[in-house]
Amino acid sequence: MKTSNLGYPRIGAHRELKRACEKYWSNKISLEDLIEAGKSIRAENWKLQQEKEIDLIPSNDFSFYDQVLDTTLMVGAIPERYKKARKSNKNLLDLYFAMARGLQKDGVDVIAMEMTKWFDTNYHYIVPEFTKDQEFELVSQKIVEEFQEAKDLGIQTKPVLLGPVTYLLLGKEKEEGFHRLDLLPKLLPVYHSILKMLADAGATWIQFDEPILSTDFSEKEKEAIGKVYNGITEAFPNLKILLASYFGDYGDNLDTVLNLPVCALHLDLKRGADDLDKVLEAGRLNQITSLSLGVIDGRNIWKNDFESSLRFIQKAKEKLGEERIIISPSCSLLHVPNDLDLEQNEKVLSTEVKDWMAFAKQKLEELQSLKILANTDYKSQQLFLDNAASMEKRRSSKLIHKTKVKQRLEHLEAKDYRRESSFDKRKILQDEHLKLPLFPTTTIGSFPQTKEVRQKRSLFKKGELTEQGYVNFLMEQTFETIRLQENIGLDVPVHGEFERNDMVEYFGEQLEGFTFTQNGWVQSYGSRCVKPPIIYGDVSRPVPMTVFWTSFAQSLTNRPVKGMLTGPVTILQWSFVRDDQARSVTCEQIALAILDEVLDLEKEGISIIQVDEPAIREGLPLRKKDWKKYLDWAIGAFKLSTSGVKDSTQIHTHMCYSEFNDIIQSIADMDADVITIECSRSQMELLDAFSEFDYPNDIGPGVYDIHSPRVPSEEEIIKLLQKAENVLPASKLWVNPDCGLKTRGWEETISALKIMVSAAQQMRETVGQPSN
């Protein structure tokens, strides 16, 4: 019996990669320093996994930005607009970062590639772009170099490759007349070249990640999978191929993968538990194929229940024998924090709740323990008994269940999920009350969190700055930001969110049923790291969370200040969620807490309230048969959190990186008065869904990309607004960036917003103001 890990967090236990990348981007360290930082993280990860006796240790799971972008560079799928950037950059990393972040330097001005969510996770990937005459060539040998790097340390690794079918299907055709899967014959030779180089370097196991197999497949796609892996095993008979899909079961794709001559097939038994029985049915598994049993949750932080995992292992062992069993996490550990041992402050994370958890390092130890127990009469072993005791303590803990919260849910009625009047009636009242111009301008909420802001927050948390001193500082920041927005000419200002560390963490810190960590960082994209809250019990709001700061900002201006809240689905999706009750129940508990805040803001005279739900689309199940059930409770939770307000109160929501075409009716069912969406990187592609559907409410398509440091031109923004006006009435359009400005600098933010406001003013002159 073997243990295998599918991938390990690459940011470093103390976010070393984040700091190194950001220093390199700001010219504070050299390229050599950045490369050395990556090398150090990789060595530490490999040595830890060797120490924990993992048999199949991954390499090429490290990335300076994103593993899909790594693959794009590897196969040379570099979009045409980067040719000039490629010539001006002497190294591949600068070209790579230009593709991820855009580039505005030395006469080169190119926008970044599109970014979207990695399946139903909060990790983002850079979307490949394909043309009909697309050519591929081997450009980057990173995977071979890192395999050799580990080998030089005395560690034999299992290189990880994003499978060619998943890679193509995650991309986009940038012109009509072909399907991206048609490019497979051109792509495969590059993969074969890489495999030959790995074989020559001494690799024995290769892990191919094909998570697209957890989605609905066409016959053409099934044929492609068969062609790829039959071809690879025929061309490289001495390489042991581990085919891994995760985030769900194989569903209708199971017969296809069971017919492949691969050496090992990975099952995600946390999200596709039924697959094991299906695979073990007599005669269904190829006799040469081992099973990788994903029994440890790679996406959540709860300690593994050994009894449950050992049942899976023993069942497989009885059918296949222990030599064909590989014990694994369900997916890469990229999605969990590094090390629970770093959490030493009991005031932040109590000893009782900490005992229920396992981070990446601890999950490696769980793999080791399960391997030991699986080969013994485990029920008498101390390892097993200690785990069982921990499971029971969690189940019976008084911290988890709150009677009042449960009773409030039980008394909800249908009227609690809908606004009093229809949108057309509400819009009349809101227009009369707010008196906003055509193409009203606003932002998505946050303003730059400078080094000074972060330092003051850190000093306050350490007790080195008094509460009053911290509040005074935040008031100054808010005052200056309101004045700045007035000077720029924004019609609907925001308070700037300087008191907030993260759009989910900030709320979780003030809600009961949540706990936190000091070092529980996970990568969201590039150098962007988040520290997700942990929902361990029933959720409620003991006191108002945002009323003070929003009311203070409103007192500084006659313009309507927009109250900013994070929605219940997003708080759920971007937290580590308790696994002892349905996610829908937890989401409704959060919705009621947000409703309490919405009503308190309204009582204080806040007429515009934004409840952000960027994660609605992200949470959509991977198979269409499961969509309706999810959308019913997810949309219901948003409506529960917002439907108690008066008709004259305008409810906004924000969504980013979402393909809306297939769920547009559900987006309309949210019945938000205004929806703001990410549109800039996709050049307003998303608006097609809204035009074809005849979306009834108002829309603010993001007119410039805040994930890139480049400042847009006025002409760019006007063109995007004209595109929007071609598919939607001008009376429905708002003008805003595509996301919050927290990660940007002040200079670029001010420049971009001035240009945006000027563009909106030009559009008003072109279209003409409607008569009141």
PDB file of N, CA and C in Angstrom, residues 181-210:
ATOM      1  N   LEU A 181     -11.288  21.796 -28.778  1.00  0.00           N
ATOM      2  CA  LEU A 181     -10.852  20.400 -28.710  1.00  0.00           C
ATOM      3  C   LEU A 181     -10.290  19.920 -30.057  1.00  0.00           C
ATOM      4  N   ASP A 182     -10.618  20.645 -31.119  1.00  0.00           N
ATOM      5  CA  ASP A 182     -10.068  20.310 -32.434  1.00  0.00           C
ATOM      6  C   ASP A 182      -8.545  20.497 -32.464  1.00  0.00           C
ATOM      7  N   LEU A 183      -8.024  21.233 -31.489  1.00  0.00           N
ATOM      8  CA  LEU A 183      -6.590  21.526 -31.448  1.00  0.00           C
ATOM      9  C   LEU A 183      -5.779  20.392 -30.830  1.00  0.00           C
ATOM     10  N   LEU A 184      -6.459  19.364 -30.340  1.00  0.00           N
ATOM     11  CA  LEU A 184      -5.772  18.286 -29.623  1.00  0.00           C
ATOM     12  C   LEU A 184      -4.650  17.634 -30.438  1.00  0.00           C
ATOM     13  N   PRO A 185      -4.840  17.321 -31.713  1.00  0.00           N
ATOM     14  CA  PRO A 185      -3.745  16.704 -32.480  1.00  0.00           C
ATOM     15  C   PRO A 185      -2.480  17.570 -32.541  1.00  0.00           C
ATOM     16  N   LYS A 186      -2.662  18.903 -32.515  1.00  0.00           N
ATOM     17  CA  LYS A 186      -1.495  19.795 -32.519  1.00  0.00           C
ATOM     18  C   LYS A 186      -0.848  19.884 -31.133  1.00  0.00           C
ATOM     19  N   LEU A 187      -1.667  19.735 -30.101  1.00  0.00           N
ATOM     20  CA  LEU A 187      -1.176  19.891 -28.725  1.00  0.00           C
ATOM     21  C   LEU A 187      -0.424  18.655 -28.237  1.00  0.00           C
ATOM     22  N   LEU A 188      -0.913  17.485 -28.588  1.00  0.00           N
ATOM     23  CA  LEU A 188      -0.355  16.246 -28.037  1.00  0.00           C
ATOM     24  C   LEU A 188       1.142  16.063 -28.281  1.00  0.00           C
ATOM     25  N   PRO A 189       1.678  16.427 -29.442  1.00  0.00           N
ATOM     26  CA  PRO A 189       3.124  16.259 -29.630  1.00  0.00           C
ATOM     27  C   PRO A 189       3.963  17.005 -28.587  1.00  0.00           C
ATOM     28  N   VAL A 190       3.478  18.168 -28.128  1.00  0.00           N
ATOM     29  CA  VAL A 190       4.215  18.905 -27.096  1.00  0.00           C
ATOM     30  C   VAL A 190       4.198  18.118 -25.784  1.00  0.00           C
ATOM     31  N   TYR A 191       3.038  17.560 -25.435  1.00  0.00           N
ATOM     32  CA  TYR A 191       2.954  16.727 -24.234  1.00  0.00           C
ATOM     33  C   TYR A 191       3.877  15.519 -24.351  1.00  0.00           C
ATOM     34  N   HIS A 192       3.918  14.893 -25.516  1.00  0.00           N
ATOM     35  CA  HIS A 192       4.787  13.729 -25.714  1.00  0.00           C
ATOM     36  C   HIS A 192       6.262  14.121 -25.577  1.00  0.00           C
ATOM     37  N   SER A 193       6.602  15.313 -26.051  1.00  0.00           N
ATOM     38  CA  SER A 193       7.986  15.792 -25.909  1.00  0.00           C
ATOM     39  C   SER A 193       8.358  15.937 -24.447  1.00  0.00           C
ATOM     40  N   ILE A 194       7.456  16.510 -23.682  1.00  0.00           N
ATOM     41  CA  ILE A 194       7.701  16.685 -22.248  1.00  0.00           C
ATOM     42  C   ILE A 194       7.827  15.327 -21.551  1.00  0.00           C
ATOM     43  N   LEU A 195       6.951  14.393 -21.895  1.00  0.00           N
ATOM     44  CA  LEU A 195       7.004  13.066 -21.279  1.00  0.00           C
ATOM     45  C   LEU A 195       8.306  12.355 -21.604  1.00  0.00           C
ATOM     46  N   LYS A 196       8.787  12.507 -22.825  1.00  0.00           N
ATOM     47  CA  LYS A 196      10.065  11.890 -23.181  1.00  0.00           C
ATOM     48  C   LYS A 196      11.198  12.482 -22.354  1.00  0.00           C
ATOM     49  N   MET A 197      11.170  13.795 -22.184  1.00  0.00           N
ATOM     50  CA  MET A 197      12.211  14.451 -21.390  1.00  0.00           C
ATOM     51  C   MET A 197      12.155  13.982 -19.932  1.00  0.00           C
ATOM     52  N   LEU A 198      10.943  13.819 -19.396  1.00  0.00           N
ATOM     53  CA  LEU A 198      10.797  13.348 -18.018  1.00  0.00           C
ATOM     54  C   LEU A 198      11.276  11.904 -17.891  1.00  0.00           C
ATOM     55  N   ALA A 199      10.919  11.077 -18.859  1.00  0.00           N
ATOM     56  CA  ALA A 199      11.363   9.678 -18.829  1.00  0.00           C
ATOM     57  C   ALA A 199      12.887   9.609 -18.898  1.00  0.00           C
ATOM     58  N   ASP A 200      13.480  10.411 -19.773  1.00  0.00           N
ATOM     59  CA  ASP A 200      14.938  10.438 -19.897  1.00  0.00           C
ATOM     60  C   ASP A 200      15.600  10.924 -18.618  1.00  0.00           C
ATOM     61  N   ALA A 201      14.899  11.794 -17.877  1.00  0.00           N
ATOM     62  CA  ALA A 201      15.440  12.322 -16.619  1.00  0.00           C
ATOM     63  C   ALA A 201      15.276  11.340 -15.457  1.00  0.00           C
ATOM     64  N   GLY A 202      14.519  10.260 -15.690  1.00  0.00           N
ATOM     65  CA  GLY A 202      14.381   9.247 -14.649  1.00  0.00           C
ATOM     66  C   GLY A 202      13.048   9.202 -13.949  1.00  0.00           C
ATOM     67  N   ALA A 203      12.050   9.908 -14.464  1.00  0.00           N
ATOM     68  CA  ALA A 203      10.717   9.868 -13.845  1.00  0.00           C
ATOM     69  C   ALA A 203      10.096   8.489 -14.060  1.00  0.00           C
ATOM     70  N   THR A 204       9.373   8.018 -13.060  1.00  0.00           N
ATOM     71  CA  THR A 204       8.665   6.735 -13.181  1.00  0.00           C
ATOM     72  C   THR A 204       7.154   6.928 -13.115  1.00  0.00           C
ATOM     73  N   TRP A 205       6.680   7.741 -12.172  1.00  0.00           N
ATOM     74  CA  TRP A 205       5.248   8.059 -12.055  1.00  0.00           C
ATOM     75  C   TRP A 205       4.999   9.459 -12.628  1.00  0.00           C
ATOM     76  N   ILE A 206       3.906   9.617 -13.353  1.00  0.00           N
ATOM     77  CA  ILE A 206       3.438  10.921 -13.835  1.00  0.00           C
ATOM     78  C   ILE A 206       1.974  11.063 -13.433  1.00  0.00           C
ATOM     79  N   GLN A 207       1.634  12.192 -12.797  1.00  0.00           N
ATOM     80  CA  GLN A 207       0.235  12.466 -12.437  1.00  0.00           C
ATOM     81  C   GLN A 207      -0.381  13.404 -13.460  1.00  0.00           C
ATOM     82  N   PHE A 208      -1.426  12.935 -14.135  1.00  0.00           N
ATOM     83  CA  PHE A 208      -2.183  13.780 -15.059  1.00  0.00           C
ATOM     84  C   PHE A 208      -3.464  14.219 -14.367  1.00  0.00           C
ATOM     85  N   ASP A 209      -3.639  15.529 -14.191  1.00  0.00           N
ATOM     86  CA  ASP A 209      -4.858  16.075 -13.594  1.00  0.00           C
ATOM     87  C   ASP A 209      -5.872  16.356 -14.697  1.00  0.00           C
ATOM     88  N   GLU A 210      -7.002  15.647 -14.652  1.00  0.00           N
ATOM     89  CA  GLU A 210      -8.102  15.872 -15.601  1.00  0.00           C
ATOM     90  C   GLU A 210      -9.407  16.089 -14.820  1.00  0.00           C
TER      91      GLU A 210
END
